[in-house]
């Protein structure tokens, strides 16, 4: 029996990675992927085991997909700014707790709920810009700008700076995930430094941040008193993690609903709550497919011995399709089981800080798109292009059409 090949950026797996994940779970649940020198953990039970044992599985370099040292040219540019880590995602133990406690104090469920009118208005305004056109690339016209305007508004960043945030975030991610040409990484490093300086300027002069979350964080630094650099990393985490994930969920969710008309009908006639739809779109095509952990002490997982320094990829996208945790996981079903054992937001101490905000945005935006764009349907097949990424699943382009009176 041959070992399955994990290659989510190949054409075949980009189109449909799920048969490969099924065979990995069945035959090789901790699979060594040689190119990236990483062990891919695909079963729901094993993913949970790793996430709940942060002492054995460190979050240092949790977003770094490419192995190997950084080029000197890139290091030189980065030396002009502040270290990118430890940030929330890539920290452990007491360091992580310090950061998380400080941000939890200002990012409360009550505050998130109060943002709903602003979120709805942001979605309405953006849809108003293209509703009369009858067709659009929904990724460019809505799925990118919507969560970025939301996160910018929440933080107190002026809407005019949103295009900068998009470019900087893209660069930070490219740099943190690793890989690519050195010249491109140098540019990404420059953008990252520009983003650091921008956020630092807001923190040092909180008046510029209006009444947003940046001003709140600067005023209430938590019981341990985070310094400006720590806060700057927290704010960058919020900006980056807070939009690319929602962008991908919107694209993935629209395609899942349009390809399953009976499920869309159930959402439209109100027989299923929008909350259940959100859980199922996140489970079915998880926007964050996987992130990384580093083994700190000898252990074993699914019968495989692990040594300190081994790198694991915890595969949320596969765990969410594991029939050991959920019956018929390859069926898109927004019915009562939606949300059961769902791991798209991770689990344990690093579980998504913005899950409530993400759910709210998706619950508002997706039904609104169907309300405002009558007869919404998929455009031509060549108007759909997937992002070629190992850690994420989404679209670069997604053309949709609808009726215009
Ligand atoms: C559908 C959208 C989203 C998805 C699928 C998602 C997914 C995730 C996942 C899987 C993790 C866990 C990382 C790990 O275990 O290493 C995470 C962490 C995180 N997310 Fe989200 N996220 C989303 C939206 C957001 C939003 C809107 C924000 C904030 C505005 C946000 C902020 C964060 C932060 C700060 C962390 C790090 C938490 C920690 O390490 O303590 N996310 N997210």
Coordinates of C-alpha atoms and ligand atoms in Angstrom, one line a residue:
X1 CA 0.0 0.0 0.0
X2 CA 1.5 3.4 -1.0
X3 CA 1.8 6.2 1.5
X4 CA -0.5 9.2 0.6
X5 CA 1.2 12.3 -0.7
X6 CA 0.4 15.5 1.2
X7 CA 0.7 18.3 -1.3
X8 CA -2.1 20.8 -0.8
X9 CA -0.7 23.3 -3.3
X10 CA -0.8 20.8 -6.2
X11 CA -3.6 21.3 -8.8
X12 CA -5.4 18.1 -7.7
X13 CA -5.3 18.7 -4.0
X14 CA -6.1 22.4 -4.5
X15 CA -9.3 21.4 -6.2
X16 CA -10.2 18.7 -3.7
X17 CA -7.8 17.7 -0.9
X18 CA -10.3 15.7 1.1
X19 CA -9.8 12.2 -0.4
X20 CA -6.1 12.6 0.4
X21 CA -6.8 13.6 4.0
X22 CA -9.1 10.6 4.4
X23 CA -6.4 8.3 3.3
X24 CA -3.9 10.0 5.6
X25 CA -6.2 9.6 8.6
X26 CA -6.8 6.0 7.8
X27 CA -3.3 4.9 6.9
X28 CA -0.8 7.3 8.2
X29 CA -2.3 9.7 10.8
X30 CA 1.0 11.3 11.6
X31 CA 2.6 11.6 8.1
X32 CA 6.1 12.8 7.5
X33 CA 6.1 15.4 4.7
X34 CA 9.6 15.5 3.4
X35 CA 9.7 18.8 1.5
X36 CA 8.8 20.8 4.6
X37 CA 10.2 18.3 7.0
X38 CA 7.0 18.4 9.0
X39 CA 4.7 15.7 10.6
X40 CA 1.1 16.2 9.6
X41 CA -1.4 15.3 12.2
X42 CA -4.8 14.6 10.6
X43 CA -7.1 12.8 13.1
X44 CA -9.5 14.9 15.2
X45 CA -8.5 13.1 18.4
X46 CA -4.8 13.6 17.8
X47 CA -5.2 17.3 16.8
X48 CA -7.0 17.8 20.1
X49 CA -4.4 16.0 22.1
X50 CA -1.6 18.3 20.7
X51 CA -3.6 21.5 21.2
X52 CA -4.3 20.5 24.9
X53 CA -0.7 19.8 25.7
X54 CA 1.1 23.1 25.1
X55 CA 4.0 22.0 27.4
X56 CA 4.9 19.1 25.1
X57 CA 3.9 21.0 21.9
X58 CA 5.3 24.5 21.8
X59 CA 3.7 27.3 19.7
X60 CA 7.0 28.9 18.9
X61 CA 7.0 29.3 15.1
X62 CA 3.3 28.3 14.9
X63 CA 2.8 30.0 11.5
X64 CA 6.1 29.1 9.9
X65 CA 5.6 26.6 7.1
X66 CA 9.0 26.7 5.5
X67 CA 12.1 25.2 7.2
X68 CA 15.5 26.8 7.1
X69 CA 17.3 30.0 8.3
X70 CA 16.4 33.5 7.2
X71 CA 18.5 35.2 4.5
X72 CA 21.0 37.9 5.8
X73 CA 19.4 40.6 3.5
X74 CA 16.0 40.0 5.2
X75 CA 17.6 40.0 8.7
X76 CA 19.2 43.3 8.0
X77 CA 15.9 45.0 7.1
X78 CA 14.2 43.4 10.1
X79 CA 16.9 44.7 12.4
X80 CA 15.5 48.2 11.8
X81 CA 12.4 47.3 13.7
X82 CA 11.4 45.1 16.6
X83 CA 11.4 41.3 16.8
X84 CA 8.2 39.8 15.4
X85 CA 7.9 37.4 18.3
X86 CA 6.8 36.5 20.9
X87 CA 3.3 37.4 19.7
X88 CA 0.0 35.8 20.8
X89 CA 0.0 33.0 18.3
X90 CA 3.7 32.2 18.7
X91 CA 4.3 32.3 22.5
X92 CA 4.0 29.7 25.3
X93 CA 3.3 29.5 29.0
X94 CA 3.4 32.6 31.2
X95 CA 4.4 34.8 28.2
X96 CA 1.3 33.8 26.3
X97 CA -0.9 34.2 29.4
X98 CA 0.3 37.8 29.9
X99 CA -0.6 38.8 26.4
X100 CA -3.9 36.9 26.3
X101 CA -5.1 38.3 29.6
X102 CA -4.4 41.8 28.6
X103 CA -6.3 41.6 25.3
X104 CA -9.2 39.5 26.8
X105 CA -9.9 42.5 29.2
X106 CA -10.8 44.8 26.3
X107 CA -12.1 42.2 23.7
X108 CA -15.1 41.1 25.7
X109 CA -18.3 39.4 24.3
X110 CA -20.3 42.5 25.3
X111 CA -18.1 44.8 23.3
X112 CA -18.2 42.4 20.3
X113 CA -22.0 42.4 20.4
X114 CA -22.1 46.2 20.4
X115 CA -20.2 46.3 17.1
X116 CA -23.1 44.6 15.2
X117 CA -24.6 47.9 13.8
X118 CA -21.2 49.1 12.6
X119 CA -20.5 45.7 11.0
X120 CA -23.9 45.6 9.3
X121 CA -23.5 49.2 8.0
X122 CA -20.0 48.4 6.7
X123 CA -21.4 45.4 4.8
X124 CA -24.3 47.4 3.4
X125 CA -22.0 50.2 2.2
X126 CA -19.7 47.9 0.4
X127 CA -22.5 45.9 -1.3
X128 CA -24.0 49.2 -2.4
X129 CA -20.9 50.0 -4.4
X130 CA -21.4 47.0 -6.8
X131 CA -25.1 45.9 -6.4
X132 CA -26.1 47.5 -9.7
X133 CA -23.3 45.8 -11.7
X134 CA -24.9 42.3 -11.9
X135 CA -21.5 40.6 -11.5
X136 CA -18.3 41.0 -9.5
X137 CA -15.2 39.3 -8.2
X138 CA -16.6 39.0 -4.7
X139 CA -13.2 38.5 -3.2
X140 CA -11.9 41.8 -4.4
X141 CA -15.1 43.8 -4.0
X142 CA -16.3 42.5 -0.7
X143 CA -14.5 39.5 1.0
X144 CA -11.2 41.5 1.4
X145 CA -12.5 45.0 2.3
X146 CA -15.3 44.0 4.6
X147 CA -13.3 42.4 7.4
X148 CA -10.5 44.9 7.0
X149 CA -12.8 47.9 7.4
X150 CA -14.4 46.1 10.4
X151 CA -11.1 45.4 12.1
X152 CA -9.7 48.9 11.3
X153 CA -12.9 50.5 12.7
X154 CA -12.8 48.5 15.8
X155 CA -9.1 49.3 16.5
X156 CA -9.6 53.0 15.7
X157 CA -7.6 53.0 12.4
X158 CA -9.0 55.5 9.8
X159 CA -10.7 53.9 6.8
X160 CA -8.3 55.7 4.4
X161 CA -5.5 53.5 5.7
X162 CA -7.2 50.2 5.0
X163 CA -5.3 49.6 1.7
X164 CA -2.0 50.0 3.6
X165 CA -3.2 47.4 6.2
X166 CA -4.0 45.0 3.4
X167 CA -0.5 45.3 1.8
X168 CA 1.3 45.2 5.1
X169 CA -0.6 42.2 6.4
X170 CA 0.0 40.3 3.2
X171 CA 3.7 41.0 3.6
X172 CA 3.8 40.0 7.3
X173 CA 2.2 36.7 6.5
X174 CA 4.5 35.9 3.6
X175 CA 7.4 36.7 5.8
X176 CA 6.2 34.6 8.8
X177 CA 5.0 31.6 6.7
X178 CA 8.4 31.6 5.0
X179 CA 9.6 30.6 1.6
X180 CA 9.7 32.6 -1.7
X181 CA 12.5 34.6 -3.3
X182 CA 14.9 36.7 -1.2
X183 CA 14.1 39.9 -3.0
X184 CA 10.4 39.4 -2.4
X185 CA 11.1 38.7 1.3
X186 CA 13.1 41.9 1.6
X187 CA 10.1 43.8 0.4
X188 CA 7.9 42.0 2.8
X189 CA 10.3 42.8 5.6
X190 CA 10.2 46.5 4.7
X191 CA 6.4 46.5 4.8
X192 CA 6.5 44.7 8.1
X193 CA 8.7 47.4 9.6
X194 CA 6.4 50.1 8.2
X195 CA 3.4 48.3 9.9
X196 CA 5.3 48.1 13.2
X197 CA 6.1 51.9 13.0
X198 CA 2.5 52.7 12.2
X199 CA 1.1 50.8 15.1
X200 CA 3.8 52.1 17.5
X201 CA 2.9 55.6 16.5
X202 CA -0.8 54.9 17.4
X203 CA 0.2 53.4 20.8
X204 CA 2.5 56.3 21.7
X205 CA -0.1 58.9 20.8
X206 CA -3.4 57.1 21.7
X207 CA -5.3 60.3 20.8
X208 CA -4.8 59.2 17.2
X209 CA -6.6 56.0 17.8
X210 CA -9.9 57.7 18.8
X211 CA -12.1 55.5 20.9
X212 CA -11.0 52.2 19.4
X213 CA -9.4 49.1 20.8
X214 CA -5.9 50.5 20.4
X215 CA -6.7 53.3 22.7
X216 CA -8.3 50.9 25.2
X217 CA -5.3 48.6 25.1
X218 CA -2.9 51.6 25.6
X219 CA -5.0 52.8 28.6
X220 CA -5.5 49.4 30.2
X221 CA -2.3 47.3 29.8
X222 CA -3.5 44.4 31.9
X223 CA -2.3 43.2 35.4
X224 CA 1.3 42.8 34.2
X225 CA 1.5 46.1 32.3
X226 CA 2.4 45.2 28.7
X227 CA 5.0 47.5 27.2
X228 CA 4.5 49.3 23.8
X229 CA 6.3 46.6 21.9
X230 CA 4.2 43.8 23.3
X231 CA 1.1 45.8 22.6
X232 CA 2.2 46.5 19.1
X233 CA 2.6 42.8 18.4
X234 CA -0.9 42.1 19.9
X235 CA -2.4 44.8 17.6
X236 CA -0.6 43.4 14.6
X237 CA -2.0 39.9 15.5
X238 CA -5.5 41.3 15.6
X239 CA -5.2 43.1 12.3
X240 CA -3.7 40.1 10.4
X241 CA -5.6 37.2 12.1
X242 CA -8.7 39.3 12.1
X243 CA -9.2 39.7 8.4
X244 CA -7.6 37.1 6.1
X245 CA -9.5 34.3 7.9
X246 CA -12.9 36.1 7.4
X247 CA -12.1 36.8 3.8
X248 CA -11.5 33.1 3.1
X249 CA -14.6 32.1 5.1
X250 CA -16.8 34.4 2.9
X251 CA -15.5 32.9 -0.3
X252 CA -15.6 29.3 0.9
X253 CA -19.1 29.8 2.4
X254 CA -20.7 31.3 -0.7
X255 CA -19.4 28.5 -2.9
X256 CA -20.6 25.8 -0.4
X257 CA -24.1 27.4 -0.2
X258 CA -24.4 27.9 -4.0
X259 CA -23.3 24.4 -4.7
X260 CA -25.9 23.0 -2.2
X261 CA -29.2 24.7 -3.1
X262 CA -31.3 22.8 -0.6
X263 CA -29.1 24.1 2.2
X264 CA -29.2 27.6 0.8
X265 CA -33.0 27.3 0.7
X266 CA -33.1 26.3 4.3
X267 CA -31.1 29.3 5.3
X268 CA -33.2 31.7 3.1
X269 CA -36.6 30.4 4.4
X270 CA -35.4 30.8 8.0
X271 CA -35.8 27.1 8.8
X272 CA -32.1 27.0 9.9
X273 CA -30.6 29.8 11.9
X274 CA -27.7 31.7 10.3
X275 CA -25.5 30.7 13.3
X276 CA -25.7 27.0 12.2
X277 CA -24.8 28.0 8.7
X278 CA -21.7 29.8 9.9
X279 CA -20.5 26.7 11.9
X280 CA -21.0 24.4 9.0
X281 CA -19.2 26.6 6.4
X282 CA -16.2 26.8 8.8
X283 CA -16.1 23.1 9.3
X284 CA -16.7 22.1 5.7
X285 CA -13.9 24.2 4.2
X286 CA -11.8 25.4 7.1
X287 CA -10.1 28.7 6.3
X288 CA -7.1 28.0 8.5
X289 CA -6.3 24.5 7.3
X290 CA -3.4 23.9 9.7
X291 CA -0.7 25.5 11.9
X292 CA 2.5 24.3 13.5
X293 CA 3.8 23.1 16.9
X294 CA 7.3 22.1 17.9
X295 CA 7.9 19.1 20.2
X296 CA 9.7 20.0 23.4
X297 CA 10.3 16.5 25.0
X298 CA 10.3 12.9 23.9
X299 CA 6.7 11.6 23.4
X300 CA 4.6 9.6 21.0
X301 CA 1.5 10.4 19.0
X302 CA -0.8 7.8 17.3
X303 CA 2.0 5.2 17.9
X304 CA 4.7 7.4 16.3
X305 CA 7.7 8.3 18.6
X306 CA 8.5 12.1 18.6
X307 CA 11.7 13.8 19.5
X308 CA 12.4 17.3 20.8
X309 CA 12.6 19.7 17.8
X310 CA 10.2 17.7 15.6
X311 CA 7.7 20.0 13.9
X312 CA 4.0 19.1 13.7
X313 CA 1.3 20.5 11.5
X314 CA -2.0 20.3 13.3
X315 CA -4.5 19.9 10.5
X316 CA -7.8 21.5 11.5
X317 CA -9.2 21.1 7.9
X318 CA -8.7 17.3 8.1
X319 CA -9.8 17.0 11.7
X320 CA -13.1 18.7 10.7
X321 CA -13.7 15.9 8.1
X322 CA -12.8 13.0 10.4
X323 CA -15.6 10.4 10.5
X324 CA -14.3 9.2 13.9
X325 CA -15.6 12.5 15.3
X326 CA -18.6 13.3 13.1
X327 CA -20.9 11.1 10.9
X328 CA -20.9 11.9 7.2
X329 CA -18.3 14.6 7.4
X330 CA -18.1 15.1 3.6
X331 CA -21.7 16.2 3.5
X332 CA -22.4 19.9 3.8
X333 CA -25.3 20.0 6.2
X334 CA -26.4 23.2 8.1
X335 CA -28.9 21.2 10.2
X336 CA -28.9 20.5 13.9
X337 CA -25.4 18.8 14.0
X338 CA -23.7 22.0 12.8
X339 CA -20.9 23.1 15.2
X340 CA -20.5 19.7 16.8
X341 CA -16.8 18.9 17.4
X342 CA -15.9 21.8 15.1
X343 CA -12.2 22.7 15.2
X344 CA -11.9 25.6 12.7
X345 CA -11.1 28.0 15.6
X346 CA -8.6 25.7 17.2
X347 CA -8.9 24.6 20.8
X348 CA -7.2 25.0 24.2
X349 CA -5.2 28.1 25.3
X350 CA -4.5 29.4 21.8
X351 CA -8.1 29.0 20.5
X352 CA -9.2 31.9 18.4
X353 CA -9.5 35.1 20.3
X354 CA -11.7 36.6 17.6
X355 CA -14.1 33.7 17.1
X356 CA -17.1 35.7 18.4
X357 CA -16.3 38.6 16.1
X358 CA -15.7 36.3 13.1
X359 CA -19.0 34.5 13.7
X360 CA -20.8 37.8 14.0
X361 CA -19.4 39.1 10.7
X362 CA -20.3 35.9 8.8
X363 CA -23.8 35.7 10.3
X364 CA -24.4 39.3 9.2
X365 CA -22.6 39.4 5.8
X366 CA -23.6 36.1 4.1
X367 CA -27.4 36.4 4.5
X368 CA -27.1 40.1 3.5
X369 CA -25.3 39.3 0.2
X370 CA -28.2 36.9 -0.7
X371 CA -30.8 39.5 0.3
X372 CA -29.2 42.4 -1.7
X373 CA -28.1 40.5 -4.8
X374 CA -31.2 38.6 -6.1
X375 CA -30.6 35.3 -7.9
X376 CA -27.0 35.2 -6.7
X377 CA -25.1 32.4 -8.6
X378 CA -21.6 31.3 -9.4
X379 CA -20.0 32.9 -12.5
X380 CA -18.1 31.0 -15.2
X381 CA -15.8 28.2 -13.9
X382 CA -12.7 30.2 -15.1
X383 CA -13.7 33.0 -12.8
X384 CA -12.8 30.9 -9.8
X385 CA -9.2 30.7 -8.6
X386 CA -8.0 29.1 -5.4
X387 CA -5.2 30.5 -3.2
X388 CA -2.1 28.3 -3.4
X389 CA -1.3 28.0 0.3
X390 CA -0.4 25.2 2.7
X391 CA -1.9 26.6 5.8
X392 CA -5.0 28.2 4.4
X393 CA -7.9 27.4 2.0
X394 CA -9.7 30.2 0.2
X395 CA -10.1 32.0 -3.1
X396 CA -8.0 34.6 -4.8
X397 CA -10.8 35.3 -7.3
X398 CA -14.5 34.3 -7.2
X399 CA -16.8 35.7 -9.9
X400 CA -20.5 35.8 -9.0
X401 CA -23.6 37.0 -11.0
X402 CA -27.1 38.1 -10.0
X403 CA -30.2 39.8 -11.5
X404 CA -30.3 43.5 -11.8
X405 CA -33.8 45.0 -12.2
Ligands
LIG1 C1 -13.4 32.7 10.5 C2 -12.5 33.4 10.9 C3 -11.3 32.9 11.8 C4 -10.8 31.7 11.8 C5 -11.1 30.4 11.0 C6 -9.7 31.7 12.8 C7 -8.9 30.7 13.2 C8 -8.0 30.7 14.2 C9 -7.3 29.5 14.7 C10 -7.4 28.1 14.1 C11 -6.5 29.9 15.8 C12 -5.7 29.0 16.6 C13 -4.2 29.1 16.4 C14 -3.4 28.1 17.1 O1 -3.9 27.2 17.8 O2 -2.2 28.2 17.0 C15 -6.7 31.4 15.9 C16 -6.1 32.2 16.8 C17 -6.2 33.5 16.9 N1 -7.2 34.3 16.2 FE1 -8.5 33.6 14.9 N2 -9.7 33.0 13.3 C18 -10.6 33.8 12.7 C19 -10.9 35.1 13.0 C20 -10.3 35.9 13.8 C21 -10.6 37.3 14.1 C22 -11.8 38.0 13.5 C23 -9.7 37.7 15.0 C24 -9.5 39.1 15.7 C25 -9.9 40.2 15.3 C26 -8.8 36.6 15.3 C27 -7.7 36.7 16.1 C28 -7.0 35.6 16.6 C29 -5.9 35.7 17.5 C30 -5.3 37.0 18.1 C31 -5.4 34.4 17.7 C32 -4.3 34.0 18.6 C33 -4.8 33.5 19.9 C34 -3.8 32.9 20.9 O3 -2.8 32.4 20.4 O4 -4.0 33.0 22.1 N3 -9.2 35.5 14.6 N4 -7.7 31.8 15.0

